[in-house]
Coordinates of C-alpha atoms and ligand atoms in Angstrom, one line a residue:
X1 CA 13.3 -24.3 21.8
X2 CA 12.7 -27.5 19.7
X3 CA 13.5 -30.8 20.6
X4 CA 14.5 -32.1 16.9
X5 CA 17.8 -32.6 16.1
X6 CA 19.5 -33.0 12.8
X7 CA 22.3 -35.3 13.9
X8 CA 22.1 -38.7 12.2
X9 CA 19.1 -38.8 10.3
X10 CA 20.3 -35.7 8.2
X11 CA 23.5 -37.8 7.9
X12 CA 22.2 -40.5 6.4
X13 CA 19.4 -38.0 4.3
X14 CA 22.2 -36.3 2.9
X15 CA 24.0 -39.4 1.4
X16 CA 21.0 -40.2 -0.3
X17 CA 20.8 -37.5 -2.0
X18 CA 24.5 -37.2 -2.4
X19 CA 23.9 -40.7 -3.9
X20 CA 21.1 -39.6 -6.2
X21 CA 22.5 -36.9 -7.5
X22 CA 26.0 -38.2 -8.5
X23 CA 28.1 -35.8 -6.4
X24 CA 29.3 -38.9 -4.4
X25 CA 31.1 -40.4 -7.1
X26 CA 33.5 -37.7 -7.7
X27 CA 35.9 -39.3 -5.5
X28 CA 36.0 -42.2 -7.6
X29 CA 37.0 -40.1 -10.9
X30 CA 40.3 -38.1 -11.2
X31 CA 40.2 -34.5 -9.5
X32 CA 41.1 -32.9 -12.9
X33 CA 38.0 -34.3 -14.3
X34 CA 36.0 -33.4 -11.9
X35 CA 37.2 -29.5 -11.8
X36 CA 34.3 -27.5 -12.4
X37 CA 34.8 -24.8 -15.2
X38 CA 34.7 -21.7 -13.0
X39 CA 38.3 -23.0 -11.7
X40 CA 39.5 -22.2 -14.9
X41 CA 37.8 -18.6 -14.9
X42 CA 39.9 -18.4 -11.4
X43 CA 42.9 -17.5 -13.6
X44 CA 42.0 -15.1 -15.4
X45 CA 41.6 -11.7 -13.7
X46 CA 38.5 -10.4 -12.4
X47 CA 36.7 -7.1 -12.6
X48 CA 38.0 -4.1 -10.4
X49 CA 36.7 -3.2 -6.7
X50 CA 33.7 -1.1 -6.4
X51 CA 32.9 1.1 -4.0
X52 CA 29.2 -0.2 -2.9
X53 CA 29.0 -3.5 -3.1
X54 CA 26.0 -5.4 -5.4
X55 CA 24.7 -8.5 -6.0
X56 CA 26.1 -10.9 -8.5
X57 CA 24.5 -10.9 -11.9
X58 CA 23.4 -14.3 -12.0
X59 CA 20.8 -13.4 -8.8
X60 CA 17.9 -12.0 -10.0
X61 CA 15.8 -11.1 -6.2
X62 CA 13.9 -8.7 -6.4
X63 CA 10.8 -7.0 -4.8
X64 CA 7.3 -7.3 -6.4
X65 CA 5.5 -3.9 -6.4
X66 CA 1.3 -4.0 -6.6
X67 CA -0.4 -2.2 -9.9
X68 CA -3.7 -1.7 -7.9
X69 CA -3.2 1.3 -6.2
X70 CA -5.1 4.3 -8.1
X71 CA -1.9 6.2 -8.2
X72 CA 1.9 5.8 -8.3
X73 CA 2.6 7.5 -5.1
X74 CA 0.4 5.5 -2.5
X75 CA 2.4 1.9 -2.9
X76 CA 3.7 -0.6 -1.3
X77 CA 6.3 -3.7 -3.0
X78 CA 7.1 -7.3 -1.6
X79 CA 9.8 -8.8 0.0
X80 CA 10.8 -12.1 -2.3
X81 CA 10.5 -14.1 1.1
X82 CA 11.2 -17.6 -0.9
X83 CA 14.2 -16.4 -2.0
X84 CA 15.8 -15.3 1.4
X85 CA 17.8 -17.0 3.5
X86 CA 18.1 -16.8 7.5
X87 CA 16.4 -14.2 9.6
X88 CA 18.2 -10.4 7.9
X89 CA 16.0 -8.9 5.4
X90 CA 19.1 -7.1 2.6
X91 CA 18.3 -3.2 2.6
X92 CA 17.5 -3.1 -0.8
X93 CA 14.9 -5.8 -0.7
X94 CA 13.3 -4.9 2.5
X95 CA 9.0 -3.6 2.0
X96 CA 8.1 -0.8 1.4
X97 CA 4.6 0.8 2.0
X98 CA 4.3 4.7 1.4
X99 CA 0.8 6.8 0.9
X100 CA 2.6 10.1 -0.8
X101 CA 6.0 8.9 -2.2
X102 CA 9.1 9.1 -0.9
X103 CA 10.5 12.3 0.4
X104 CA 13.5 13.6 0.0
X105 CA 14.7 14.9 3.0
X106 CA 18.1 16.7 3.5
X107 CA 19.2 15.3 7.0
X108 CA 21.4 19.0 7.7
X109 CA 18.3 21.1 7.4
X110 CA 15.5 17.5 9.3
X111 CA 14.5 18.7 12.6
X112 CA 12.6 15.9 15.5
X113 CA 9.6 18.4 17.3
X114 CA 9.1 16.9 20.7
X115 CA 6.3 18.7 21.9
X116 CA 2.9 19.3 24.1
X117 CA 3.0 17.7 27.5
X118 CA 7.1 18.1 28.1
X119 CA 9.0 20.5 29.9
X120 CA 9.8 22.6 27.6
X121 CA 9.1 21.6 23.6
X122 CA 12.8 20.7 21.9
X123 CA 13.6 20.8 18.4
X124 CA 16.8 17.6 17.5
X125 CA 18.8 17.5 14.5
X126 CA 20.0 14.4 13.5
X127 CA 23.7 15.2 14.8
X128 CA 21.6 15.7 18.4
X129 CA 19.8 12.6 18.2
X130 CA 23.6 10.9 17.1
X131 CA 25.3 12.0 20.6
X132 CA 22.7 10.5 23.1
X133 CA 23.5 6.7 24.0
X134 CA 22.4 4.2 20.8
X135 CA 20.9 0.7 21.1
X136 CA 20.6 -2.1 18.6
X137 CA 17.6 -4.7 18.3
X138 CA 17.2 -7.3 15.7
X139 CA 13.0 -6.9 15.2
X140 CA 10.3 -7.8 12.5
X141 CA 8.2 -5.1 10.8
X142 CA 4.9 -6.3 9.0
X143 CA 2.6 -4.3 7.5
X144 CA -1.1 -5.1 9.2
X145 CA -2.3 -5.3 5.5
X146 CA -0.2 -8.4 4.9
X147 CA -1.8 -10.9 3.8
X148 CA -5.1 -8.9 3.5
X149 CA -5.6 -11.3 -0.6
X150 CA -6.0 -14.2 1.4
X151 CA -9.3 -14.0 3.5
X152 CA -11.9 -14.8 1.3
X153 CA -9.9 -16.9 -1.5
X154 CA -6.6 -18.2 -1.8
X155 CA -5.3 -15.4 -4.4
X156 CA -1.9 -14.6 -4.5
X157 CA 0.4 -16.7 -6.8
X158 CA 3.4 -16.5 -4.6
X159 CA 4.7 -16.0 -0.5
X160 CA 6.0 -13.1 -1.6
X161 CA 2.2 -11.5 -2.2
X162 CA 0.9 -13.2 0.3
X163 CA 3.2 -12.7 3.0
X164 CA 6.0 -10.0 1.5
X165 CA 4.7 -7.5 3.4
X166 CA 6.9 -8.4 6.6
X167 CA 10.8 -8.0 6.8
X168 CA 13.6 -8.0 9.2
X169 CA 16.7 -6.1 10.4
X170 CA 19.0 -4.8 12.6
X171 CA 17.5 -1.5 13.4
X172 CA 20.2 1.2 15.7
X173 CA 18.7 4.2 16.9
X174 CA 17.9 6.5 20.6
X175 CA 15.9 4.7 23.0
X176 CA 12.6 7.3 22.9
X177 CA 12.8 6.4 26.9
X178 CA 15.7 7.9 26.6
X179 CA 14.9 11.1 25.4
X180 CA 11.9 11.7 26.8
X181 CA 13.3 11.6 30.1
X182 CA 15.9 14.0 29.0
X183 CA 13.4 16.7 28.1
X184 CA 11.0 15.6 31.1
X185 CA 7.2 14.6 30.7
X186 CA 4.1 16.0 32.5
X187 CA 2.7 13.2 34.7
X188 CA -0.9 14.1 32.8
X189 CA 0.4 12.7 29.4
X190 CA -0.9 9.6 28.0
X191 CA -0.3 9.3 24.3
X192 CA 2.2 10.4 22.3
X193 CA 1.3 11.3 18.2
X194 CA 3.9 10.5 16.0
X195 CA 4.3 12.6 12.9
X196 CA 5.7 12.3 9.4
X197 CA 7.2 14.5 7.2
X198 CA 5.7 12.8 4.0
X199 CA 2.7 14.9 2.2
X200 CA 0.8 11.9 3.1
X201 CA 0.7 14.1 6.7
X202 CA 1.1 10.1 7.9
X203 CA 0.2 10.6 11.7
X204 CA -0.9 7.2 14.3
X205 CA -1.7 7.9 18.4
X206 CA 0.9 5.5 20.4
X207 CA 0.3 5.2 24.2
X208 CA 2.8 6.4 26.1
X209 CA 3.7 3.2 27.7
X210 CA 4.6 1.9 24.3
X211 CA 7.0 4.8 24.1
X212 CA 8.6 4.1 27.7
X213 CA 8.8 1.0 26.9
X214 CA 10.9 -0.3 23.7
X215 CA 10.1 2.3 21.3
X216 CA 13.3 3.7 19.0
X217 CA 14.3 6.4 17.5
X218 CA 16.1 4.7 14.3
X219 CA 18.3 6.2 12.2
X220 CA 20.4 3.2 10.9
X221 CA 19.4 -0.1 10.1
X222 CA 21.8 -3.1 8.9
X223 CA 24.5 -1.5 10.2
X224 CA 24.3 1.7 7.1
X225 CA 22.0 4.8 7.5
X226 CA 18.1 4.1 7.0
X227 CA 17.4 4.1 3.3
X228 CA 15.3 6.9 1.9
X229 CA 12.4 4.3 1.7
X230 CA 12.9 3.5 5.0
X231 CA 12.2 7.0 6.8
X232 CA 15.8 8.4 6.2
X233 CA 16.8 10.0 8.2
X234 CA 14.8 9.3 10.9
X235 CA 11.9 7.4 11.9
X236 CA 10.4 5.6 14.4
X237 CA 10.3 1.8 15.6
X238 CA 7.4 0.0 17.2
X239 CA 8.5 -3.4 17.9
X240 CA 5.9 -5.9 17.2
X241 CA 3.4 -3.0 16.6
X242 CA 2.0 -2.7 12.8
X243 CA 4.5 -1.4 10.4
X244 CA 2.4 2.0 9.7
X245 CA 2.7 3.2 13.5
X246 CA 6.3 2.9 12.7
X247 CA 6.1 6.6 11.5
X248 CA 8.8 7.2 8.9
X249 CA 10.7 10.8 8.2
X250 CA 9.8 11.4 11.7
X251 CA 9.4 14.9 12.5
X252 CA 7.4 15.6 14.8
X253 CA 6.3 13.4 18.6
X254 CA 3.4 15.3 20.6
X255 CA 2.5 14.0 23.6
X256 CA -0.9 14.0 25.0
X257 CA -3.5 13.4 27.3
X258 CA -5.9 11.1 24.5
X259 CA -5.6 10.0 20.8
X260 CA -6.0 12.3 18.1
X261 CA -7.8 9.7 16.3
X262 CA -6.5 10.8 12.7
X263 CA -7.8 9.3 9.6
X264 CA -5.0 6.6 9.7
X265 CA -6.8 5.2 12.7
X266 CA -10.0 5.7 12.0
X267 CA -11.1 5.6 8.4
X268 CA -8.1 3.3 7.6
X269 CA -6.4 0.8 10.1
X270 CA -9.2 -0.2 11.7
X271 CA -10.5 -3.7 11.7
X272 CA -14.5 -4.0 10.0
X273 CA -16.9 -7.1 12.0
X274 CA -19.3 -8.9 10.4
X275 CA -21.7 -7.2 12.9
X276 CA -20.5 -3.7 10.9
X277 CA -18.9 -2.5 14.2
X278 CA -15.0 -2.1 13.9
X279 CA -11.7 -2.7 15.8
X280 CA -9.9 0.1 16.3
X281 CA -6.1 0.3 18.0
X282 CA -5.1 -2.9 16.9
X283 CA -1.6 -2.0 17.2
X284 CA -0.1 -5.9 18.4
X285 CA 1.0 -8.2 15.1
X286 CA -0.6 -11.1 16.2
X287 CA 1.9 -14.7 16.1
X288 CA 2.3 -15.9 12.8
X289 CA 4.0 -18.2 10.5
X290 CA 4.6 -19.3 6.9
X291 CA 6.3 -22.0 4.9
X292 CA 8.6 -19.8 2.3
X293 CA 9.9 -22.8 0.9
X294 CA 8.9 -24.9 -0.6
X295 CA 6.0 -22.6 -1.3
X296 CA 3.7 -21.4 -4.1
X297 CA 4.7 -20.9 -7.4
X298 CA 7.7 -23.4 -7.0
X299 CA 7.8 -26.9 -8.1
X300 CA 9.1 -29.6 -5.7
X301 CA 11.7 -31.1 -8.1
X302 CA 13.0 -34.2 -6.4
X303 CA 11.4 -37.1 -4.2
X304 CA 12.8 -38.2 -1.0
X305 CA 14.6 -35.9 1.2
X306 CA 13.3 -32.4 1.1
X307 CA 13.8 -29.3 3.4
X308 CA 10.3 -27.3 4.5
X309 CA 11.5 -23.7 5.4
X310 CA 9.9 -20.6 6.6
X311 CA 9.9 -17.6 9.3
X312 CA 7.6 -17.4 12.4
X313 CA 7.2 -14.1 14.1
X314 CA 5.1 -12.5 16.7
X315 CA 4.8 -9.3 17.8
X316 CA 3.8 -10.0 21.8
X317 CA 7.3 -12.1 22.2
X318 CA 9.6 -14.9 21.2
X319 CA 8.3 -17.6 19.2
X320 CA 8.2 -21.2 21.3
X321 CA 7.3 -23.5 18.8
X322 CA 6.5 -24.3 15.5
X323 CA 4.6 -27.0 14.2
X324 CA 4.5 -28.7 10.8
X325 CA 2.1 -31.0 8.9
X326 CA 2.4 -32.3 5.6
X327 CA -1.3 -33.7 5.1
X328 CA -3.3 -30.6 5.5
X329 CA -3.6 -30.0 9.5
X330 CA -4.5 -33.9 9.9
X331 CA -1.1 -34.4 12.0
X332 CA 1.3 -31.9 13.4
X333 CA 5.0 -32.5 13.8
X334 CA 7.3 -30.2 15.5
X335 CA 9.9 -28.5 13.5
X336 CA 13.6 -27.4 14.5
X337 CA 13.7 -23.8 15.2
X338 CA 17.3 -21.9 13.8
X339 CA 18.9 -19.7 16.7
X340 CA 19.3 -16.6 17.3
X341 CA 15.1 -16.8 18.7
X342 CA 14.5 -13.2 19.7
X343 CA 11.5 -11.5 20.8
X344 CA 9.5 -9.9 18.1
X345 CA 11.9 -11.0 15.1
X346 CA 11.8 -13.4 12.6
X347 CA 12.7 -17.2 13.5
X348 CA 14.0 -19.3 11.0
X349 CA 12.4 -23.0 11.1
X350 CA 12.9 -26.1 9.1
X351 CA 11.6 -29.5 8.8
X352 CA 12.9 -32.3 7.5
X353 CA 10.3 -33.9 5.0
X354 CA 10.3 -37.2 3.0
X355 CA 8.2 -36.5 -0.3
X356 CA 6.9 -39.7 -2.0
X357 CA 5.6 -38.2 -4.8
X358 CA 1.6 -37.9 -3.8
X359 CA -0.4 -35.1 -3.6
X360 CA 0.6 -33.1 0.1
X361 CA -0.9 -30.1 1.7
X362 CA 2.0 -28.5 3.6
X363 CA 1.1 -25.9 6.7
X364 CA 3.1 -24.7 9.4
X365 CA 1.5 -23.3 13.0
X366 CA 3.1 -21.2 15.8
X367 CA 2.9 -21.2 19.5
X368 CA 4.4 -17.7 21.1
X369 CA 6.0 -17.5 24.5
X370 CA 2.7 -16.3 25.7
X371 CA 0.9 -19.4 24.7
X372 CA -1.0 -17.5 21.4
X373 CA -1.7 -20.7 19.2
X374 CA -1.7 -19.5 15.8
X375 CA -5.3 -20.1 14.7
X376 CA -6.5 -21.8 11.5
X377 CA -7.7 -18.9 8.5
X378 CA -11.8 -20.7 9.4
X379 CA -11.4 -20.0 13.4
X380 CA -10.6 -16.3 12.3
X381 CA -12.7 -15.3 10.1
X382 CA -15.5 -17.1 12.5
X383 CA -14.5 -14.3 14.6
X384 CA -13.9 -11.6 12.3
X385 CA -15.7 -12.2 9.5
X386 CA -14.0 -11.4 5.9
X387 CA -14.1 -7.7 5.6
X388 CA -11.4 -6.8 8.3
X389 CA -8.4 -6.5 5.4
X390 CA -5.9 -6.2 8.3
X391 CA -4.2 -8.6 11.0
X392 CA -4.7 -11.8 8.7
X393 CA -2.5 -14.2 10.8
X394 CA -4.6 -17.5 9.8
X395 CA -2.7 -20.6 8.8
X396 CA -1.6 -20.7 5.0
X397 CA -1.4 -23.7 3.1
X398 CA 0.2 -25.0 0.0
X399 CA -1.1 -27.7 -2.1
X400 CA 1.9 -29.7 -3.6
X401 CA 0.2 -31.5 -7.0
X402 CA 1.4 -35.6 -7.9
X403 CA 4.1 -33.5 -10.0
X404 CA 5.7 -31.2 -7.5
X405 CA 3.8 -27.9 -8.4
X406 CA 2.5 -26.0 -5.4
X407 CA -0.5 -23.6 -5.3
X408 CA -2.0 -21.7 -2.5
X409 CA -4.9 -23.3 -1.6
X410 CA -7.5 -23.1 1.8
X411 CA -7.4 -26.6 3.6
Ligands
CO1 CO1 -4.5 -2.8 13.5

């Protein structure tokens, strides 16, 4: 937990800006002067309910999809992480990443195969899988292609390109522990091979232990039924593990003595060394953190008191710390971490930061609960080279400009 507190100094920040801005001199005028227009709007009635709520028209958030694959149906599309507050990623903006479209799957007619080394292979419905015990976890997804622009040049505009490929929720589903036990599993089983009922035949190997150990079987997430993007109406939940193991429109798990090594771990999601030799089950999302605001593509507009915001994650624990510096790594200073801080979910952070108006390179650094420093972008690619695409956890940094434009730079 951090040491910083708010308290006084963000007392006495927020009356200078309070002063700087005017709104402190509203006491001195009348109150019917000061009413803002929307109090007359307040008496006119407003529009009928609806039955699914939206947002407001005046909030334009919305996710960023790539043009660069070769076709429409093998995607993926950002979440706008400058523009999101707190640790919940909304439904509608969370990432997406899907190889052959999105299915749609009638949940009456879905079926769960659990098969291979069990006592006896079991075919769920959904209305099954609904009467066994449910948990809920708050936990991170991130795609291990996130920020894959980023290890040879600073490229992408925005946070949202270069990290938008991680997002957060409440996900409620069947412990797989759970079931598996239920059926009963042959002592020679190892691995379990999750598959998906997309015509991208997604399929990733998971050890078993995973499985045993916090693995779900999700069918909700935010408190509403998965969205069809998601996996509806059923997929699976690797906490901490990278998002494509996560198999969506789950239909079948076959367990098994060794991997099955399918081409989504072998000619894709592995990790290419500089020596030509390749990583290969690199399931762990390595600690990680990012400044979302002020970040790039924005413009600080004011001098003096500013927030720094951002999300630190990692996929072994908790986050314990997170660092700040404002001059490009030179000096470090420890930022205040926003409770709830669970294991493998976002964490909210913020520093308080004084701007004077000069040039600044912001960067942020995380420490897990495991002691994983979060490393610089130079000490990884010193040990992976530049061609490994996935598991870029390197620190980003923004360039602020003498006029408050920021741009994602290496420092
Ligand atoms: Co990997």
């Amino acid at each position: 937990m951090s040491s910083f507190s708010l308290g006084s100094l963000a007392r006495r920040q927020f009356l200078r800006i309070a002063a700087a801005t005017g709104t402190a001199t509203i006491a001195a005028r009348s109150a019917q002067a000061a009413m803002p227009a929307t109090v007359e709007q307040g008496r006119k009635v407003g529009a009928p309910l609806r039955p699914y709520g939206q947002p407001s028209p005046y909030e334009k958030v919305v996710r960023v999809s790539t043009t660069s694959t070769p076709t429409q149906i093998s995607s993926w599309d950002f979440t706008p992480l400058q523009h999101l507050h707190g640790i919940v990623t909304p439904n509608g903006l969370f990432y997406e990443r899907n190889h052959a479209g999105i299915p749609n799957i009638d949940p009456r007619t879905h079926r769960l195969l659990v098969y291979g080394l069990v006592d006896g292979a079991r075919a769920f419905t959904i209305d099954d899988l609904l009467r066994y015990p449910a948990v809920s976890v708050i936990r991170f997804l991130e795609c291990s292609g996130n920020t894959l622009t980023e290890w040879k040049k600073p490229t992408a505009k925005t946070v949202q390109v270069s990290h938008g490929l991680v997002s957060c929720c409440e996900w409620t589903g069947v412990s797989v522990k759970t079931l598996l036990q239920d059926i009963g599993v042959d002592s020679k089983a190892r691995w379990v091979v999750a598959e998906g009922a997309d015509a991208g035949l997604m399929d990733r190997s998971i050890p078993l232990e995973k499985m045993m150990d916090d693995a779900i079987l999700a069918y909700a997430q935010n408190g509403e039924r998965l969205r069809p993007e998601q996996g509806y109406p059923l997929r699976l939940l690797l906490p901490g593990f990278e998002g494509n193991m996560s198999i969506k429109w789950l239909r079948g798990l076959k367990l098994t003595t060794e991997p099955t090594y399918s081409r989504e771990e072998t000619s894709k999601y592995t990790d290419l060394l500089a020596n030509g030799k390749a990583r290969a089950f690199t399931f762990v999302m390595d600690p990680k953190s990012v400044i979302t605001s002020p970040s790039g593509g924005m413009v600080v507009e004011n001098k003096g008191f500013n927030e720094i915001r951002g999300l630190a994650w990692s996929g072994r624990g908790k986050i314990r710390r997170v660092d700040v510096s404002t001059d490009g790594g030179a000096k470090w200073n420890e930022a205040a971490l926003q409770e709830p801080v669970l294991e493998k979910c976002l964490t909210r952070f913020r520093f308080p930061w004084t701007w004077a108006g000069g040039s600044a390179v912001l960067q942020s650094r995380c420490v897990d609960e495991t002691g994983y420093v979060q490393p610089t972008l130079q000490e990884l690619v010193r040990v992976r080279g530049t061609d490994s695409v996935y598991h870029n956890n390197g620190i980003q940094s923004w360039a602020v400009a003498s006029d408050g434009a920021i741009t994602n730079v290496q420092a």
